[in-house]
Short mmCIF file of C-alpha atoms in Angstrom, two decimals:
data_model
loop_
_atom_site.label_atom_id
_atom_site.label_comp_id
_atom_site.label_asym_id
_atom_site.label_seq_id
_atom_site.Cartn_x
_atom_site.Cartn_y
_atom_site.Cartn_z
CA MET A 24 117.55 159.76 99.56
CA LEU A 25 113.59 160.24 100.31
CA ILE A 26 112.82 163.30 102.50
CA LEU A 27 109.96 163.04 104.70
CA PRO A 28 107.56 165.98 105.47
CA ALA A 29 108.49 168.00 108.53
CA LYS A 30 106.84 166.95 111.99
CA ILE A 31 103.88 169.08 113.29
CA SER A 32 102.81 170.03 116.36
CA PHE A 33 100.28 168.61 118.47
CA LEU A 34 98.11 171.85 118.43
CA GLU A 35 98.38 171.63 114.55
CA LYS A 36 97.60 167.95 114.69
CA LEU A 37 94.33 168.95 116.55
CA HIS A 38 93.54 171.61 113.94
CA MET A 39 94.08 169.43 111.05
CA ILE A 40 91.80 166.60 112.64
CA SER A 41 89.18 169.75 113.36
CA VAL A 42 89.59 170.58 109.64
CA VAL A 43 88.73 166.84 108.44
CA LEU A 44 85.82 166.65 110.58
CA GLY A 45 84.59 170.47 109.72
CA SER A 46 85.09 169.61 106.16
CA ILE A 47 82.54 166.68 106.51
CA GLY A 48 79.86 169.37 106.68
CA TYR A 49 80.66 170.50 103.40
CA PHE A 50 80.15 167.09 102.08
CA ILE A 51 76.55 166.85 103.80
CA TYR A 52 75.85 170.49 102.34
CA GLY A 53 76.86 169.07 98.97
CA LEU A 54 74.78 166.19 99.21
CA PHE A 55 71.53 168.40 99.51
CA ALA A 56 72.80 171.55 97.64
CA ILE A 57 73.48 169.45 94.49
CA ARG A 58 70.03 168.14 94.24
CA LEU A 59 68.37 171.30 95.00
CA GLN A 60 70.69 173.87 92.87
CA GLY A 61 71.60 171.25 90.26
CA GLY A 62 75.16 170.23 88.81
CA GLY A 63 77.27 167.42 88.88
CA ARG A 64 76.55 164.15 86.72
CA LYS A 65 72.90 162.47 87.04
CA GLY A 66 73.20 159.68 89.36
CA TYR A 67 76.61 160.57 90.93
CA THR A 68 75.60 163.15 93.67
CA LEU A 69 78.00 161.25 96.22
CA SER A 70 80.90 161.52 93.90
CA THR A 71 80.29 165.05 93.27
CA ALA A 72 79.92 165.79 96.93
CA SER A 73 82.90 164.07 97.68
CA SER A 74 84.68 166.64 95.12
CA TYR A 75 83.16 169.42 96.99
CA TYR A 76 84.75 168.11 100.29
CA VAL A 77 88.15 167.74 99.14
CA ARG A 78 88.27 171.12 97.74
CA ASN A 79 87.03 172.56 101.15
CA LEU A 80 89.67 170.31 102.74
CA PHE A 81 92.52 171.31 100.91
CA ALA A 82 91.35 175.20 101.17
CA ARG A 83 91.44 174.96 104.79
CA SER A 84 94.51 173.10 105.52
CA SER A 85 98.46 173.33 104.74
CA LEU A 86 100.33 171.39 102.87
CA ARG A 87 102.62 170.31 105.75
CA LYS A 88 99.58 169.24 107.51
CA LEU A 89 98.13 167.22 104.59
CA GLN A 90 101.38 165.48 104.12
CA TRP A 91 101.17 164.44 107.84
CA PHE A 92 97.48 163.29 107.53
CA LEU A 93 97.70 161.29 104.29
CA PRO A 94 99.41 157.97 104.42
CA SER A 95 102.25 158.08 101.81
CA THR A 96 102.04 156.13 98.55
CA HIS A 97 103.84 153.33 99.77
CA GLN A 98 101.63 152.93 102.84
CA ALA A 99 98.67 153.27 100.81
CA TYR A 100 99.87 150.64 98.06
CA ASN A 101 100.50 148.21 101.16
CA GLN A 102 97.14 148.80 102.78
CA PHE A 103 95.30 148.20 99.31
CA ALA A 104 97.45 145.21 98.90
CA SER A 105 96.39 143.92 102.53
CA LEU A 106 92.73 145.17 101.91
CA TRP A 107 92.83 143.05 98.23
CA ARG A 108 94.87 140.32 99.54
CA PHE A 109 97.73 140.39 97.21
CA LYS A 110 101.40 140.33 97.72
CA PRO A 111 102.80 143.96 97.43
CA VAL A 112 105.93 143.93 95.33
CA THR A 113 108.04 147.18 95.43
CA HIS A 114 111.14 148.25 93.50
CA THR A 115 112.95 151.05 95.19
CA PHE A 116 115.44 153.18 93.23
CA PRO A 117 118.59 154.79 94.25
CA ASP A 118 116.77 158.44 94.37
CA GLY A 119 114.39 157.42 96.86
CA SER A 120 111.32 156.89 94.35
CA MET A 121 109.64 153.57 93.99
CA GLY A 122 107.65 151.35 91.82
CA HIS A 123 104.88 149.64 93.11
CA TRP A 124 103.34 146.37 91.19
CA MET A 125 100.01 144.92 90.52
CA GLY A 126 99.50 141.76 88.66
CA ASN A 127 101.59 139.67 86.86
CA LYS A 128 105.10 140.83 85.98
CA ALA A 129 105.28 138.50 82.72
CA ALA A 130 101.93 140.06 81.58
CA LYS A 131 101.61 140.80 77.89
CA GLN A 132 100.44 144.56 78.73
CA ILE A 133 101.65 146.97 81.23
CA ILE A 134 99.94 150.08 82.61
CA VAL A 135 102.79 152.45 83.80
CA TYR A 136 101.06 154.82 86.14
CA LEU A 137 101.78 158.27 87.46
CA HIS A 138 99.26 159.46 90.09
CA GLY A 139 98.09 163.00 90.85
CA GLY A 140 97.86 165.07 93.75
CA GLY A 141 99.39 168.29 92.54
CA TYR A 142 102.85 167.06 93.05
CA MET A 143 102.32 167.72 96.91
CA VAL A 144 100.46 164.80 98.16
CA PRO A 145 100.63 161.08 97.72
CA ALA A 146 98.65 158.67 95.77
CA THR A 147 95.41 157.37 97.56
CA LEU A 148 93.57 154.37 97.94
CA ALA A 149 91.16 155.80 95.31
CA HIS A 150 94.17 155.80 92.68
CA MET A 151 95.04 152.38 93.75
CA LYS A 152 91.71 151.02 93.05
CA TRP A 153 91.21 152.55 89.86
CA VAL A 154 94.54 151.18 88.57
CA TYR A 155 93.82 147.59 89.92
CA ASP A 156 90.25 147.79 88.51
CA ALA A 157 91.71 148.44 85.03
CA HIS A 158 94.33 145.92 85.08
CA ARG A 159 91.84 143.38 86.41
CA GLU A 160 88.93 144.13 83.59
CA LEU A 161 91.66 144.15 81.09
CA THR A 162 92.86 140.66 82.07
CA LYS A 163 89.40 139.35 82.34
CA ALA A 164 88.93 140.67 78.94
CA GLY A 165 91.78 138.42 77.36
CA THR A 166 94.62 140.91 77.82
CA ASP A 167 96.91 139.90 80.58
CA THR A 168 97.75 143.12 82.01
CA SER A 169 99.93 144.20 84.96
CA ALA A 170 100.70 147.75 86.32
CA ILE A 171 103.32 149.77 88.09
CA ILE A 172 102.47 152.94 89.88
CA LEU A 173 105.46 155.28 90.39
CA SER A 174 105.89 156.73 94.10
CA TYR A 175 107.77 160.02 93.16
CA GLN A 176 109.07 162.55 95.74
CA LEU A 177 106.80 165.59 96.62
CA THR A 178 106.74 169.02 96.69
CA PRO A 179 108.02 171.07 98.33
CA HIS A 180 110.96 169.06 99.48
CA ARG A 181 111.66 168.12 95.80
CA GLN A 182 110.82 170.14 92.96
CA TYR A 183 110.72 170.16 89.00
CA PRO A 184 112.44 168.41 87.27
CA LEU A 185 113.06 165.65 89.85
CA GLN A 186 109.68 164.17 89.48
CA LEU A 187 110.57 164.22 85.70
CA GLN A 188 113.74 162.37 86.13
CA GLN A 189 111.99 159.87 88.34
CA ALA A 190 109.21 159.06 85.72
CA VAL A 191 111.90 158.83 82.82
CA ASN A 192 113.78 156.30 85.24
CA LEU A 193 110.74 154.18 85.96
CA VAL A 194 110.21 153.86 82.32
CA LYS A 195 113.56 152.88 81.54
CA HIS A 196 113.49 150.30 84.40
CA VAL A 197 110.27 148.84 82.82
CA ILE A 198 111.96 148.42 79.55
CA GLU A 199 115.73 147.88 80.43
CA VAL A 200 115.59 145.69 83.31
CA GLU A 201 111.53 144.10 83.27
CA GLY A 202 112.28 143.38 79.59
CA LEU A 203 109.27 144.92 78.09
CA THR A 204 109.10 146.73 74.75
CA PRO A 205 107.41 150.18 74.34
CA SER A 206 104.52 148.65 72.22
CA GLN A 207 103.40 146.74 75.32
CA ILE A 208 103.54 149.98 77.55
CA ILE A 209 100.22 152.19 78.35
CA LEU A 210 101.76 155.37 80.06
CA ALA A 211 98.89 156.78 81.81
CA GLY A 212 98.49 159.53 84.56
CA ASP A 213 95.80 161.80 86.32
CA SER A 214 95.97 165.40 86.95
CA ALA A 215 99.54 165.95 88.16
CA GLY A 216 100.24 162.59 86.80
CA GLY A 217 98.84 163.45 83.67
CA ASN A 218 101.23 166.50 83.58
CA LEU A 219 103.90 164.27 84.37
CA THR A 220 102.95 162.08 81.43
CA LEU A 221 102.90 164.87 78.92
CA ALA A 222 106.20 165.86 80.27
CA VAL A 223 107.83 162.42 79.53
CA ILE A 224 106.04 162.53 76.04
CA SER A 225 107.94 166.26 75.80
CA HIS A 226 111.27 164.66 76.59
CA LEU A 227 110.93 161.94 74.20
CA MET A 228 110.50 164.40 71.32
CA HIS A 229 112.53 167.13 72.71
CA PRO A 230 115.17 165.93 75.31
CA HIS A 231 115.28 168.03 78.25
CA PRO A 232 118.90 169.02 78.99
CA ASP A 233 118.60 168.00 82.87
CA VAL A 234 116.80 164.64 82.45
CA PRO A 235 118.28 161.22 81.71
CA GLU A 236 118.13 160.24 78.11
CA LEU A 237 115.28 158.30 76.97
CA LYS A 238 114.90 156.83 73.61
CA LEU A 239 112.05 154.26 72.42
CA ALA A 240 112.92 151.82 69.62
CA GLU A 241 109.18 151.74 68.86
CA PRO A 242 106.08 153.86 69.89
CA PHE A 243 103.96 152.99 73.10
CA ARG A 244 100.89 151.42 72.77
CA GLY A 245 98.89 154.10 74.05
CA ILE A 246 98.68 157.14 76.27
CA LEU A 247 95.98 157.73 78.82
CA LEU A 248 95.57 161.27 80.64
CA ILE A 249 92.73 161.71 83.11
CA SER A 250 91.92 165.37 83.90
CA PRO A 251 95.50 166.34 83.19
CA TRP A 252 96.87 169.37 84.56
CA ILE A 253 98.45 171.47 81.96
CA ALA A 254 98.16 175.08 82.79
CA PHE A 255 99.42 177.40 85.95
CA ASP A 256 97.62 180.52 85.20
CA TYR A 257 93.71 180.47 86.26
CA VAL A 258 91.32 182.96 87.73
CA GLU A 259 88.44 181.58 89.88
CA PRO A 260 85.63 180.72 87.18
CA ILE A 261 82.29 182.44 87.29
CA ALA A 262 80.32 179.70 85.67
CA LYS A 263 77.92 177.77 87.81
CA GLU A 264 79.09 174.69 86.21
CA TYR A 265 82.27 174.66 87.99
CA ARG A 266 80.98 175.40 91.56
CA TRP A 267 81.46 171.78 92.61
CA ASP A 268 84.80 171.20 91.33
CA MET A 269 87.58 170.00 93.78
CA LEU A 270 89.95 172.40 92.29
CA SER A 271 90.08 176.10 92.87
CA ALA A 272 92.31 179.11 91.14
CA PRO A 273 93.96 179.95 94.40
CA GLY A 274 94.90 176.28 95.18
CA LEU A 275 96.18 175.67 91.74
CA ARG A 276 98.32 179.02 91.62
CA GLU A 277 99.93 177.71 95.00
CA THR A 278 100.39 174.34 93.83
CA SER A 279 102.21 175.23 90.50
CA ALA A 280 104.63 177.78 92.80
CA ALA A 281 105.54 174.64 94.93
CA PHE A 282 106.00 172.64 91.80
CA ILE A 283 108.39 174.66 89.88
CA GLY A 284 110.30 176.61 92.46
CA PRO A 285 112.59 178.85 90.97
CA ALA A 286 112.43 177.30 87.26
CA PRO A 287 110.31 179.11 84.85
CA PRO A 288 107.36 177.67 83.04
CA ASP A 289 108.33 175.87 80.14
CA ASN A 290 106.74 173.71 77.51
CA TYR A 291 107.55 170.56 79.99
CA ASN A 292 106.16 171.61 83.22
CA GLU A 293 103.19 173.97 81.57
CA PRO A 294 102.09 171.70 78.46
CA VAL A 295 99.29 174.20 77.30
CA ARG A 296 102.07 176.60 76.62
CA ALA A 297 103.66 174.33 73.58
CA PRO A 298 102.28 175.23 70.19
CA PRO A 299 100.82 172.43 67.75
CA SER A 300 104.59 172.37 66.13
CA TRP A 301 105.84 171.14 69.56
CA TRP A 302 103.52 167.88 69.25
CA GLU A 303 104.43 167.02 65.61
CA PRO A 304 106.64 164.14 66.49
CA LEU A 305 103.96 162.80 68.60
CA ARG A 306 103.25 159.83 66.21
CA GLN A 307 106.77 158.38 66.80
CA VAL A 308 106.05 158.16 70.74
CA THR A 309 102.59 156.58 70.30
CA SER A 310 99.89 156.04 67.75
CA SER A 311 96.77 156.59 70.09
CA VAL A 312 96.06 159.16 72.86
CA TYR A 313 92.71 158.89 75.21
CA ILE A 314 91.97 161.82 77.56
CA TYR A 315 89.28 161.85 79.98
CA CYS A 316 87.65 165.14 81.01
CA GLY A 317 84.92 166.38 83.39
CA GLY A 318 82.25 168.54 81.79
CA SER A 319 82.40 170.70 84.93
CA GLU A 320 85.83 170.75 86.05
CA MET A 321 87.75 173.83 85.82
CA LEU A 322 90.76 172.38 83.97
CA ARG A 323 88.43 171.79 80.63
CA PRO A 324 89.14 174.47 78.79
CA SER A 325 92.89 174.11 78.83
CA ILE A 326 92.38 170.48 78.11
CA GLU A 327 90.16 171.03 75.10
CA LYS A 328 93.04 173.56 74.23
CA ILE A 329 95.92 170.91 74.14
CA ALA A 330 93.86 168.42 72.84
CA GLN A 331 93.37 170.63 69.77
CA ALA A 332 96.92 171.20 69.47
CA MET A 333 97.67 167.64 69.43
CA SER A 334 95.03 166.12 67.29
CA ASP A 335 96.43 166.73 63.82
CA SER A 336 99.67 164.59 65.17
CA VAL A 337 97.97 161.51 66.63
CA ASN A 338 94.97 159.47 66.96
CA LEU A 339 93.45 161.32 69.65
CA THR A 340 90.01 160.69 71.75
CA ILE A 341 88.81 163.14 74.02
CA ASN A 342 85.78 161.96 76.42
CA ILE A 343 84.15 165.32 77.84
CA VAL A 344 81.87 163.56 80.66
CA PRO A 345 78.74 166.00 81.05
CA GLY A 346 78.61 167.27 84.75
CA ALA A 347 81.70 165.60 85.92
CA THR A 348 84.27 167.04 88.02
CA HIS A 349 88.26 166.98 88.22
CA VAL A 350 89.21 163.17 88.04
CA SER A 351 85.58 162.19 88.56
CA THR A 352 86.61 158.72 87.34
CA ILE A 353 89.11 158.07 90.12
CA VAL A 354 86.81 159.43 93.08
CA ASP A 355 84.24 156.94 91.47
CA CYS A 356 86.25 154.02 92.45
CA ILE A 357 86.02 154.36 96.31
CA VAL A 358 82.51 156.25 96.45
CA PRO A 359 79.57 153.64 97.69
CA PHE A 360 77.00 152.54 94.62
CA ASN A 361 79.25 153.83 91.91
CA LYS A 362 80.77 151.37 89.23
CA GLY A 363 84.43 152.50 89.47
CA VAL A 364 86.27 153.02 86.35
CA ASP A 365 84.21 154.64 83.69
CA LYS A 366 83.36 152.19 80.70
CA GLU A 367 84.55 154.70 77.91
CA SER A 368 88.32 154.45 79.72
CA ILE A 369 88.11 150.59 79.84
CA ALA A 370 86.92 150.08 76.33
CA TRP A 371 89.78 152.33 75.11
CA LEU A 372 92.25 150.14 77.15
CA LYS A 373 90.85 147.22 75.65
CA ALA A 374 91.08 148.30 72.08
CA GLN A 375 94.91 148.92 72.91
CA GLY A 376 95.08 145.46 74.43
CA GLU A 377 93.58 144.02 70.94
CA LYS A 378 96.50 145.39 69.08
CA THR A 379 99.11 143.03 67.91
CA GLU A 380 101.27 141.83 70.67
CA VAL A 381 104.86 140.96 70.78
#
């Protein structure tokens, strides 16, 4: 059963609206300060200022208010389908999670996408646009590609390991019901969705006792991680290069506590804990991993650490984009004058599509 966020009072609604409007001031400040003080990617000032806006919006609000203000993943998907004029197709699972389709279900390749948001906020139109652009670019390049986006249940109403259970059920559905083989699947996720993607991989290598069994007859075609959130213990960085990032150390600590609840940190929910030996069976899960990382995001050190731990076990590509902040390739998709999905991610996805298809 899907649990909806608690209703908020009229005064709380007014406060949230004032926070949203007030945060616009941070966006405007960012536009000028980034140019004067430096930072961010050259030519992407709007994206960097947008990240700074999100940072301040989250810092000045509460989880309850954010969940009231933002449309659900299901609503965002339907809004996006209406804007881009395609028929929405949604599969609802018994546990209340959903899978939202883009493209032809009979396509030769599928992106199974796990969205970010700290497990506390739903997928946004930016997530929808990234997935939609990727599916269209790949199809245009000659590899007919569909996508399915998981709408999992959010914290604090539902906590770890439920989201992992729901992600595993989605993968099983794609294979057992939709009839795709693992070699047709690219498993992808950003931020918390990257955390969830790595949890699915860990479950395949080292089955979690509280999660449904998942066995692959063959490896996935590829794994794509966008700014994966893989560590819980952060201190506020002093380095100026991180000052425009959308993430903050206090926010990450609060988010991780809401996610794991009473459960202790482990290799599934905090992947950076896992030693290199944990990843040794990775080649049985996939032959290729791609990681997108912002050069100016505070998660960068932990992302570099896990990339190093995984690198001996699989063909791994890490793209550290100078000046980019957290999930900037997602933000770029809805910021005017930007080109959307970064060309390096698309190039990697196209290369996977060129592999021998079933």
